[in-house]
PDB file of N, CA and C in Angstrom:
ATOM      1  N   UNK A 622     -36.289 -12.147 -33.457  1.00 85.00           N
ATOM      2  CA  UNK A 622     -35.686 -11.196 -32.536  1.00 85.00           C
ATOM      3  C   UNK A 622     -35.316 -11.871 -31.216  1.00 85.00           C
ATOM      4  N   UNK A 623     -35.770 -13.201 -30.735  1.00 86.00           N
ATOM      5  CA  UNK A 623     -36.145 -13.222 -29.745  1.00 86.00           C
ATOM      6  C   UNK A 623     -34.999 -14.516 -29.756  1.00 86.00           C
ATOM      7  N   UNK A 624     -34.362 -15.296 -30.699  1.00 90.00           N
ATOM      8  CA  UNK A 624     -33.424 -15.829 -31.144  1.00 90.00           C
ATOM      9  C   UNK A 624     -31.645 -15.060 -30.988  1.00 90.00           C
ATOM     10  N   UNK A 625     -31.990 -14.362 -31.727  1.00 91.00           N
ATOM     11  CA  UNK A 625     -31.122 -12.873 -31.904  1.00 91.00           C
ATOM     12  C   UNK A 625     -30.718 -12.626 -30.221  1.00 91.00           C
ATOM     13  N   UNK A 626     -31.335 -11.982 -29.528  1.00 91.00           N
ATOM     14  CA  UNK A 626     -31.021 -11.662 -28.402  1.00 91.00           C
ATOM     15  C   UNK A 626     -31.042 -12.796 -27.281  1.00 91.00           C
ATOM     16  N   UNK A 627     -31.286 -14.202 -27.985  1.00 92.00           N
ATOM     17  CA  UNK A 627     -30.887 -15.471 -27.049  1.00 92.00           C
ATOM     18  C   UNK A 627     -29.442 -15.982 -27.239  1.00 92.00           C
ATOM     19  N   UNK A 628     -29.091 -15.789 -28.385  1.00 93.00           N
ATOM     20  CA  UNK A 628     -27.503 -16.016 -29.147  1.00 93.00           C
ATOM     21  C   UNK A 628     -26.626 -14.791 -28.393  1.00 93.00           C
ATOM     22  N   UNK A 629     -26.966 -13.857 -28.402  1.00 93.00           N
ATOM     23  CA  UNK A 629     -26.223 -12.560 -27.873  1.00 93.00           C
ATOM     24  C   UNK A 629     -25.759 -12.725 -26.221  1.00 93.00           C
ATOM     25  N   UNK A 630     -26.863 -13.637 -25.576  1.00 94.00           N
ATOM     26  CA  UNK A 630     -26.494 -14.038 -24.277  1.00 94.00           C
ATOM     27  C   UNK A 630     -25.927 -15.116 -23.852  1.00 94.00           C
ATOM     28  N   UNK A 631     -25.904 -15.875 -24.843  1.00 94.00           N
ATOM     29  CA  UNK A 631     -25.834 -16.892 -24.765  1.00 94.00           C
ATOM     30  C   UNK A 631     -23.831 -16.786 -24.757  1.00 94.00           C
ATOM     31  N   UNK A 632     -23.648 -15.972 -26.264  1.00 93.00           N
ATOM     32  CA  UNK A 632     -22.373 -15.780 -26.525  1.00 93.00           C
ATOM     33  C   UNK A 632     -21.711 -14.750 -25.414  1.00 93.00           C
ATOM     34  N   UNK A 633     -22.016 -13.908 -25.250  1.00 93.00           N
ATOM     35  CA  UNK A 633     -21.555 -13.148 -24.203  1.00 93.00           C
ATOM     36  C   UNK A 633     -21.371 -13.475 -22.733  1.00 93.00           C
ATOM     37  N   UNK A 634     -22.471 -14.799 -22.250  1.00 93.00           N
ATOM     38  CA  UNK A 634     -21.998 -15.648 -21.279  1.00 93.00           C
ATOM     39  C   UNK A 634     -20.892 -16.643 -21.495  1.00 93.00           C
ATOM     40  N   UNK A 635     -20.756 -17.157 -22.176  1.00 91.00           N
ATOM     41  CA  UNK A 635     -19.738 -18.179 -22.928  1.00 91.00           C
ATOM     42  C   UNK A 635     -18.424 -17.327 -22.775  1.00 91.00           C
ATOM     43  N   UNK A 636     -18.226 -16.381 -23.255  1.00 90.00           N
ATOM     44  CA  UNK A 636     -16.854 -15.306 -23.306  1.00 90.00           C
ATOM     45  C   UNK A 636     -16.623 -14.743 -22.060  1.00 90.00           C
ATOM     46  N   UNK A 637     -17.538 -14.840 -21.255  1.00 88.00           N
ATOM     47  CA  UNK A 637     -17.108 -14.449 -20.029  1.00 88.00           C
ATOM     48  C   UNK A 637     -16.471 -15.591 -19.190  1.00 88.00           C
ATOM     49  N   UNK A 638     -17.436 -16.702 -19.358  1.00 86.00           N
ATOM     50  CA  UNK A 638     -16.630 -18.006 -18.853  1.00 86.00           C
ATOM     51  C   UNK A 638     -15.162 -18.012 -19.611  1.00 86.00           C
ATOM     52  N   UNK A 639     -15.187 -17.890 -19.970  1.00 83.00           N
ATOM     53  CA  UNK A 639     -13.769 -18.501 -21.218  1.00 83.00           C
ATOM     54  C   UNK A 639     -12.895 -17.239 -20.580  1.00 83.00           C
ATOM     55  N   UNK A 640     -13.407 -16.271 -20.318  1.00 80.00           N
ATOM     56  CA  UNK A 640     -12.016 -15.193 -19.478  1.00 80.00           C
ATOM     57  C   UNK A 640     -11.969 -15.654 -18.215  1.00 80.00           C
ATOM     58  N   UNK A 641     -12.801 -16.154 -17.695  1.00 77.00           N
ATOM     59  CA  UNK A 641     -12.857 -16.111 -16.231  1.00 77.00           C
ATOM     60  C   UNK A 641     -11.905 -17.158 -15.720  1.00 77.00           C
ATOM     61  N   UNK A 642     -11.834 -18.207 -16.725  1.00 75.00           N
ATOM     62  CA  UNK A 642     -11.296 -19.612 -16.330  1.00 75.00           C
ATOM     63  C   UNK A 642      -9.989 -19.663 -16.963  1.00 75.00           C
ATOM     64  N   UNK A 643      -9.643 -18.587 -18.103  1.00 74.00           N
ATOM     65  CA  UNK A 643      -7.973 -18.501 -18.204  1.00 74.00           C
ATOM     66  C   UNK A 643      -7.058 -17.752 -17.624  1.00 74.00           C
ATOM     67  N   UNK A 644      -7.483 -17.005 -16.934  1.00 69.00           N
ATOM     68  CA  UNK A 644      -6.874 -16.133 -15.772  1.00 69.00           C
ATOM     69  C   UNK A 644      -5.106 -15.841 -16.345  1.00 69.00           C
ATOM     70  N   UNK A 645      -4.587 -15.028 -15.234  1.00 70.00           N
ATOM     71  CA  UNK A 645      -3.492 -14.300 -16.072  1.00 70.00           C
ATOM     72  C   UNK A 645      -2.507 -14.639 -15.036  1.00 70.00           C
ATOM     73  N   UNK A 646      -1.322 -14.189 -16.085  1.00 74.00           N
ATOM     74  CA  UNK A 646      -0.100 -14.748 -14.577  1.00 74.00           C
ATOM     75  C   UNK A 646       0.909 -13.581 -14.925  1.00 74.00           C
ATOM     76  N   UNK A 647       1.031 -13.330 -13.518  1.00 72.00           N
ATOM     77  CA  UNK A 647       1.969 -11.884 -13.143  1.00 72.00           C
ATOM     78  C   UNK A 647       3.199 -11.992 -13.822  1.00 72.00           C
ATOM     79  N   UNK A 648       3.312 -10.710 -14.162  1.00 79.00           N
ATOM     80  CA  UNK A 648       4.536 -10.668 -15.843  1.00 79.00           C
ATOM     81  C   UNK A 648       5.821 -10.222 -14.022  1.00 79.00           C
ATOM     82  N   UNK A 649       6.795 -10.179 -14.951  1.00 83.00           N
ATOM     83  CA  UNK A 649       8.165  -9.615 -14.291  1.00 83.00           C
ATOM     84  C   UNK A 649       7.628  -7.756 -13.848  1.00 83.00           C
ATOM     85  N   UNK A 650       7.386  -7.199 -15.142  1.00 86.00           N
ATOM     86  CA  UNK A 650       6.793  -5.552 -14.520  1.00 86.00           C
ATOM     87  C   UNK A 650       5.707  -5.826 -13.291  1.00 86.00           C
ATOM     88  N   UNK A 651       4.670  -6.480 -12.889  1.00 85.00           N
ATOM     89  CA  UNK A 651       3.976  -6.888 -11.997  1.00 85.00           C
ATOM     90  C   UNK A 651       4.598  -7.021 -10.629  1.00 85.00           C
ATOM     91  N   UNK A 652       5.773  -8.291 -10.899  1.00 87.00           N
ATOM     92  CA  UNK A 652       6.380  -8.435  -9.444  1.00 87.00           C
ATOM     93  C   UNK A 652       7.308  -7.040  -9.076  1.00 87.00           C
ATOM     94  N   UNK A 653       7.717  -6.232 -10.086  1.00 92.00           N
ATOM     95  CA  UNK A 653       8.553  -4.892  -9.521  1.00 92.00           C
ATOM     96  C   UNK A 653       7.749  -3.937  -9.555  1.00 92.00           C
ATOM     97  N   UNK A 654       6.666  -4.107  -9.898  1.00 90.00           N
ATOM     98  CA  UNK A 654       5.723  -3.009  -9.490  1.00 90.00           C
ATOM     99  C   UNK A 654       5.211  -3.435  -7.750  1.00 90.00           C
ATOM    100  N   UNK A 655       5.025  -4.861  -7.315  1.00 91.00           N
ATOM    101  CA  UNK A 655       4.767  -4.717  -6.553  1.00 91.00           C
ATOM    102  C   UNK A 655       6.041  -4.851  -5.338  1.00 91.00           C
ATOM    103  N   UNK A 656       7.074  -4.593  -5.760  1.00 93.00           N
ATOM    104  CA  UNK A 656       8.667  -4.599  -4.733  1.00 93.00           C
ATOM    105  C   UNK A 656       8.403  -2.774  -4.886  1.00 93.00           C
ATOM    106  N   UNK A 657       7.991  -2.212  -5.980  1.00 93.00           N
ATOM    107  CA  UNK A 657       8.390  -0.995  -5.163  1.00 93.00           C
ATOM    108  C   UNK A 657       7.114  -0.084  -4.501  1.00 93.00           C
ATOM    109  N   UNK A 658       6.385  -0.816  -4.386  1.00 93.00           N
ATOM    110  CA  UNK A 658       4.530  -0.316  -3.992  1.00 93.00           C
ATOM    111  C   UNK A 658       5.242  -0.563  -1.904  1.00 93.00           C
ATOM    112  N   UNK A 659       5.399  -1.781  -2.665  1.00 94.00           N
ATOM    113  CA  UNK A 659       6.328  -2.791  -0.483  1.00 94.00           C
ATOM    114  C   UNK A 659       7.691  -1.620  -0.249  1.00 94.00           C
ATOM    115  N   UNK A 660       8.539  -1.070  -0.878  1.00 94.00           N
ATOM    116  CA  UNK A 660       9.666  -0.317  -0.554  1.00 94.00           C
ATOM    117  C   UNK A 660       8.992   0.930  -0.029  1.00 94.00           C
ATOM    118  N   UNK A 661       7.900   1.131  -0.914  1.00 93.00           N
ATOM    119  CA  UNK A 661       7.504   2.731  -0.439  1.00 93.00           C
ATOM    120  C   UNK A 661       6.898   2.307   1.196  1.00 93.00           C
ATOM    121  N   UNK A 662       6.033   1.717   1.082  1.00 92.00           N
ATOM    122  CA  UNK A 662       4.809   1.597   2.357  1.00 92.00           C
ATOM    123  C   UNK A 662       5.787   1.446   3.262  1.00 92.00           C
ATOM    124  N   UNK A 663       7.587   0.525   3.270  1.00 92.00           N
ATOM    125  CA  UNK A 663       8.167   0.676   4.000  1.00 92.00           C
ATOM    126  C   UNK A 663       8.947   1.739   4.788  1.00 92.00           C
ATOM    127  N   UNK A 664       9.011   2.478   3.985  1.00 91.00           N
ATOM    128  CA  UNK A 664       9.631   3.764   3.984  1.00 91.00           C
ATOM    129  C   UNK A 664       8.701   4.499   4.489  1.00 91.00           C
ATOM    130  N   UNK A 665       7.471   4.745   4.451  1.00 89.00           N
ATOM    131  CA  UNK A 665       6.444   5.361   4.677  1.00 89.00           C
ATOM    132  C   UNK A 665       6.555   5.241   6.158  1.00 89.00           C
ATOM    133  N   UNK A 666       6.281   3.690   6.369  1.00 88.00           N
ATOM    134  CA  UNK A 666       6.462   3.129   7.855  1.00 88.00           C
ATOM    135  C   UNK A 666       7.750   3.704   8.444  1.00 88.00           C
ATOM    136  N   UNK A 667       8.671   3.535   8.393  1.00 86.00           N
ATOM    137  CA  UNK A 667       9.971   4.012   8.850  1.00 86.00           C
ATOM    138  C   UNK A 667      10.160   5.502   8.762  1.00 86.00           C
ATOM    139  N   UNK A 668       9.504   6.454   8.229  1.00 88.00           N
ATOM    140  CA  UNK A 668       9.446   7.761   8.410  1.00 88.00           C
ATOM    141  C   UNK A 668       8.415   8.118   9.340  1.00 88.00           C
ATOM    142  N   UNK A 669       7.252   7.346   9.887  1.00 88.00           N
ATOM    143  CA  UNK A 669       6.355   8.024  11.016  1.00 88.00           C
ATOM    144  C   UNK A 669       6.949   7.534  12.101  1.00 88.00           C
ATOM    145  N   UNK A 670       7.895   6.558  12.067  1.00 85.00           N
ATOM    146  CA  UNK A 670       8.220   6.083  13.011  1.00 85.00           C
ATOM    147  C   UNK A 670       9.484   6.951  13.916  1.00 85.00           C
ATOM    148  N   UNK A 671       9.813   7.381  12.909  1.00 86.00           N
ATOM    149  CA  UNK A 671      11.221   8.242  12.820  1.00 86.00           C
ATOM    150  C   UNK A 671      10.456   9.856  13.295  1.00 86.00           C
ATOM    151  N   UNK A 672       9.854   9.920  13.282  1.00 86.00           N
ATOM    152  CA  UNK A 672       8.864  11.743  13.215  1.00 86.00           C
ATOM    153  C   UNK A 672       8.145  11.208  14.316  1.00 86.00           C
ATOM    154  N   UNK A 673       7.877  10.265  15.159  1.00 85.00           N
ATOM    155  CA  UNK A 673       7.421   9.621  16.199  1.00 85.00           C
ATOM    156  C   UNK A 673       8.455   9.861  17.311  1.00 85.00           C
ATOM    157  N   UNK A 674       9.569   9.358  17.310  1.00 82.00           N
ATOM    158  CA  UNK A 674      10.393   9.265  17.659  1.00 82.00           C
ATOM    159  C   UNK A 674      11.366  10.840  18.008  1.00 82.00           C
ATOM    160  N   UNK A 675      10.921  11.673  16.752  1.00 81.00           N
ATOM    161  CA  UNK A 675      11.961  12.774  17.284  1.00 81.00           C
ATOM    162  C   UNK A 675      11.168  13.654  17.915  1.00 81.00           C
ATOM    163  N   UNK A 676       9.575  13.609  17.791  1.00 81.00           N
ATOM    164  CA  UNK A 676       9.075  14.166  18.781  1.00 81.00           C
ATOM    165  C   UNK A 676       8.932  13.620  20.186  1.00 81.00           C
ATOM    166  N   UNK A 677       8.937  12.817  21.068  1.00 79.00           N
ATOM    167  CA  UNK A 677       9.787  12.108  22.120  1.00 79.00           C
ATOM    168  C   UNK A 677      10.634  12.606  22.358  1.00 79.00           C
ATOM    169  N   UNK A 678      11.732  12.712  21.478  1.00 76.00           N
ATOM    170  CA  UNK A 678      13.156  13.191  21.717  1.00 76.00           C
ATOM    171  C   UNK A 678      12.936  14.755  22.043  1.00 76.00           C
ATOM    172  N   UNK A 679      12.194  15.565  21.343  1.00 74.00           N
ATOM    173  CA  UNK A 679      12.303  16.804  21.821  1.00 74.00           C
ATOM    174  C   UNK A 679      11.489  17.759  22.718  1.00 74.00           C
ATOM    175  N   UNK A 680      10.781  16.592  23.532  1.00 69.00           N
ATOM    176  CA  UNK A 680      10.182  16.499  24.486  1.00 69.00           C
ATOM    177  C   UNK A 680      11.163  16.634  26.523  1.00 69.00           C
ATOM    178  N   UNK A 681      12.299  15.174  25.428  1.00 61.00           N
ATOM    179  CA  UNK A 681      12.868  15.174  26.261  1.00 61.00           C
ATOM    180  C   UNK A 681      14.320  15.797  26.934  1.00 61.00           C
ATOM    181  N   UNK A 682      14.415  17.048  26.418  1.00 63.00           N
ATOM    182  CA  UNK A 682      15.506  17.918  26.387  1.00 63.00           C
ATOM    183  C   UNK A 682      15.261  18.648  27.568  1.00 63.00           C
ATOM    184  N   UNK A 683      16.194  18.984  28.637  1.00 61.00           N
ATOM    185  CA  UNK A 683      16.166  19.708  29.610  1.00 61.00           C
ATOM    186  C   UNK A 683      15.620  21.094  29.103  1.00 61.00           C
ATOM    187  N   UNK A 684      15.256  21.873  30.231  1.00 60.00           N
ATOM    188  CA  UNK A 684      14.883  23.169  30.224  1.00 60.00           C
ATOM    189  C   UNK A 684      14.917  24.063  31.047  1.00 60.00           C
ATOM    190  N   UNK A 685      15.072  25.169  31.099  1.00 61.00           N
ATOM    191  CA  UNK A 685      15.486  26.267  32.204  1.00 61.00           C
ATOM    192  C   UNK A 685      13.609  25.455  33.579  1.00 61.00           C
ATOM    193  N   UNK A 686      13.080  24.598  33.309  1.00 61.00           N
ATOM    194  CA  UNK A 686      11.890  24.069  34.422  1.00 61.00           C
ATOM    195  C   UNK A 686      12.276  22.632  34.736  1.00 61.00           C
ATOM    196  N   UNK A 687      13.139  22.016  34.211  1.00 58.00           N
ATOM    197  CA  UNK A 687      13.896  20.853  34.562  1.00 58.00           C
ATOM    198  C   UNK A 687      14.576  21.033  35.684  1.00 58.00           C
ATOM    199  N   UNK A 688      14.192  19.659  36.605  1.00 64.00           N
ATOM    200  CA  UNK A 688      15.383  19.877  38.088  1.00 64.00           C
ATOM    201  C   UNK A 688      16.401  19.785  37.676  1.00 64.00           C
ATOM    202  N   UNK A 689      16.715  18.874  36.229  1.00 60.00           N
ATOM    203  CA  UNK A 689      18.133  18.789  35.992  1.00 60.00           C
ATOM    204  C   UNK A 689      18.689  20.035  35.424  1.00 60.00           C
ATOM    205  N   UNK A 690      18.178  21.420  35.044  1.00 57.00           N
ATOM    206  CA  UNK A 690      19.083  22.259  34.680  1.00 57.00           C
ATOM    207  C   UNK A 690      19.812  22.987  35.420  1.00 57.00           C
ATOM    208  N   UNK A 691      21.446  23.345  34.756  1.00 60.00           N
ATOM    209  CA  UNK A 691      22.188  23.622  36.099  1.00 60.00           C
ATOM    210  C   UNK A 691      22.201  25.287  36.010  1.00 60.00           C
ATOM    211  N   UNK A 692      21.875  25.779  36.960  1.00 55.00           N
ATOM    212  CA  UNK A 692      21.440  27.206  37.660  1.00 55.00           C
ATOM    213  C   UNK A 692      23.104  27.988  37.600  1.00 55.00           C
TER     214      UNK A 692
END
């Protein structure tokens, strides 16, 4: 038994080395999965920036309490 469950570790360490050390290489779906993961986050970015921005803007609109509104 004690054989048995020395082989079992033995092999199951061995197979782990043997994955660990052939490692994988990024297919074509990989690199466009990660162009459109980067398009979104960009877009993401460029829409708070934009919703950033138009609140500023509608901040800055005259108002019947503005010196600049004309009476």
């Amino acid at each position: 038994m004690k054989r048995a469950l020395l082989l079992v570790a033995v092999l199951s360490m061995l197979m782990t080395i043997a994955l660990m050390t052939t490692g994988c290489e990024p297919t074509g779906h990989d690199r466009y999965r990660e162009m459109s993961y980067r398009r979104s986050a960009d877009a993401d970015t460029l829409g708070i920036q934009d919703d950033f921005d138009a609140s500023v803007l509608m901040t800055d609109r005259p108002t019947h309490l503005s010196e600049w509104f004309n009476n």
